[in-house]
Amino acid sequence: MKIEELGLVEWNAEAYKSFIELLKSYSDEAYGKFNSKIIPDIGFSYSVRMPVLRKIAKQLEKNKDLESFYNFVSAGSSYEEKLLQGMLMPKMNFKSFSDMISSIDYYIKKINNWALCDCFVSNIQKLVEGSKEEFLAVIPKYIKSPEPWPARFALVTLNSYYTEEAYLDFIFDAIQALVNHEYYVNMGVAWLISTCYLVNKEKTKCFIQSGKMDDWCINKSIQKIVESLRVSKEEKEELKKQRRKKR
């Protein structure tokens, strides 16, 4: 089996085994070692580079029996299979919005690291923007999850598709409603706040100064804003004065 042939394959158990062999043939040990250092809890991986996976996904999208492949890949547990499932989900024909959300919920349960989370959010742009207000209405259930990855999923989704003036109040309320405050959730908060600052500096600065975030998130948010090339030197110096001192 070759990548160029994936658009023509009739998917069954044997064909999928051949597909796994194809993944193995693109294994890159050095890349795998690098990934394991920057992605905690990556789990089992075939160590396939992302450009190869994108090429694979592009060919699979041409397959008339994509749904059968999707069912096989969804049952897989490797890092690459999870990535491919996320890449291909927007190509599925969902019967309804609730059907789509059910698939997203199922996928989120499989997320166990920041890379899977953030890649998935980038892949579902059409799903979010196609039902933007409906999708916004389900964000709170992820925000209020006691688990880190649903919460980070919500924060990265807000950062990617809702950092506009009209949604700032919603975003600030969402941050205050967070239940989980683990590292990757807090990093999602800081990243989101830094983007909001570029949308409305005064409003975001007021939120930072309000004390509605913990000291770590305040300081990390300021750090992220200060790192931006779109913020003036004067603004950066003023923001640095808002940093919370270690107690």
Coordinates of N, CA and C in Angstrom, one line a residue, residues 158 162-177 193 196-197 199-200 202-204 206-207:
L158 N -11.9 28.9 22.1 CA -12.3 30.3 22.2 C -11.1 31.2 21.6
Y162 N -13.1 32.8 18.6 CA -14.0 33.7 19.3 C -13.3 34.9 19.9
T163 N -12.1 35.2 19.6 CA -11.4 36.3 20.1 C -11.8 37.6 19.3
E164 N -13.0 38.0 19.5 CA -13.5 39.2 18.9 C -14.2 40.0 20.0
E165 N -14.4 41.3 19.7 CA -15.0 42.2 20.7 C -16.3 41.7 21.3
A166 N -17.1 41.1 20.4 CA -18.4 40.6 20.9 C -18.4 39.5 21.9
Y167 N -17.3 38.8 21.9 CA -17.2 37.6 22.8 C -16.3 37.8 24.0
L168 N -15.8 39.0 24.2 CA -14.8 39.1 25.3 C -15.5 38.9 26.7
D169 N -16.7 39.4 26.9 CA -17.3 39.2 28.2 C -17.5 37.7 28.5
F170 N -18.0 37.0 27.4 CA -18.1 35.5 27.5 C -16.8 34.9 27.9
I171 N -15.7 35.3 27.3 CA -14.4 34.7 27.5 C -14.0 34.9 29.0
F172 N -14.2 36.1 29.4 CA -13.7 36.4 30.8 C -14.6 35.7 31.8
D173 N -15.9 35.5 31.5 CA -16.7 34.8 32.4 C -16.3 33.3 32.4
A174 N -16.0 32.8 31.2 CA -15.6 31.4 31.1 C -14.3 31.1 31.9
I175 N -13.4 32.0 31.9 CA -12.1 31.8 32.6 C -12.4 31.8 34.1
Q176 N -13.3 32.6 34.6 CA -13.7 32.6 36.0 C -14.4 31.3 36.4
A177 N -15.1 30.6 35.4 CA -15.9 29.4 35.7 C -15.0 28.2 35.7
I193 N -5.8 35.1 27.2 CA -5.7 36.5 27.7 C -4.8 37.4 26.8
C196 N -6.7 38.2 23.7 CA -7.8 39.2 24.0 C -7.2 40.6 24.2
Y197 N -6.0 40.7 24.7 CA -5.4 42.0 24.9 C -5.2 42.7 23.5
V199 N -7.2 42.4 21.1 CA -8.6 42.8 20.6 C -9.0 44.0 21.3
N200 N -8.9 44.1 22.6 CA -9.3 45.3 23.4 C -8.3 45.4 24.6
E202 N -7.7 47.8 26.8 CA -8.2 48.4 28.1 C -9.1 47.4 28.8
K203 N -10.0 46.8 28.1 CA -10.9 45.8 28.7 C -10.1 44.6 29.3
T204 N -9.2 44.1 28.5 CA -8.4 43.0 29.0 C -7.5 43.4 30.2
C206 N -8.2 45.6 32.4 CA -9.1 45.7 33.5 C -9.3 44.3 34.1
F207 N -9.5 43.3 33.3 CA -9.8 42.0 33.7 C -8.5 41.4 34.5

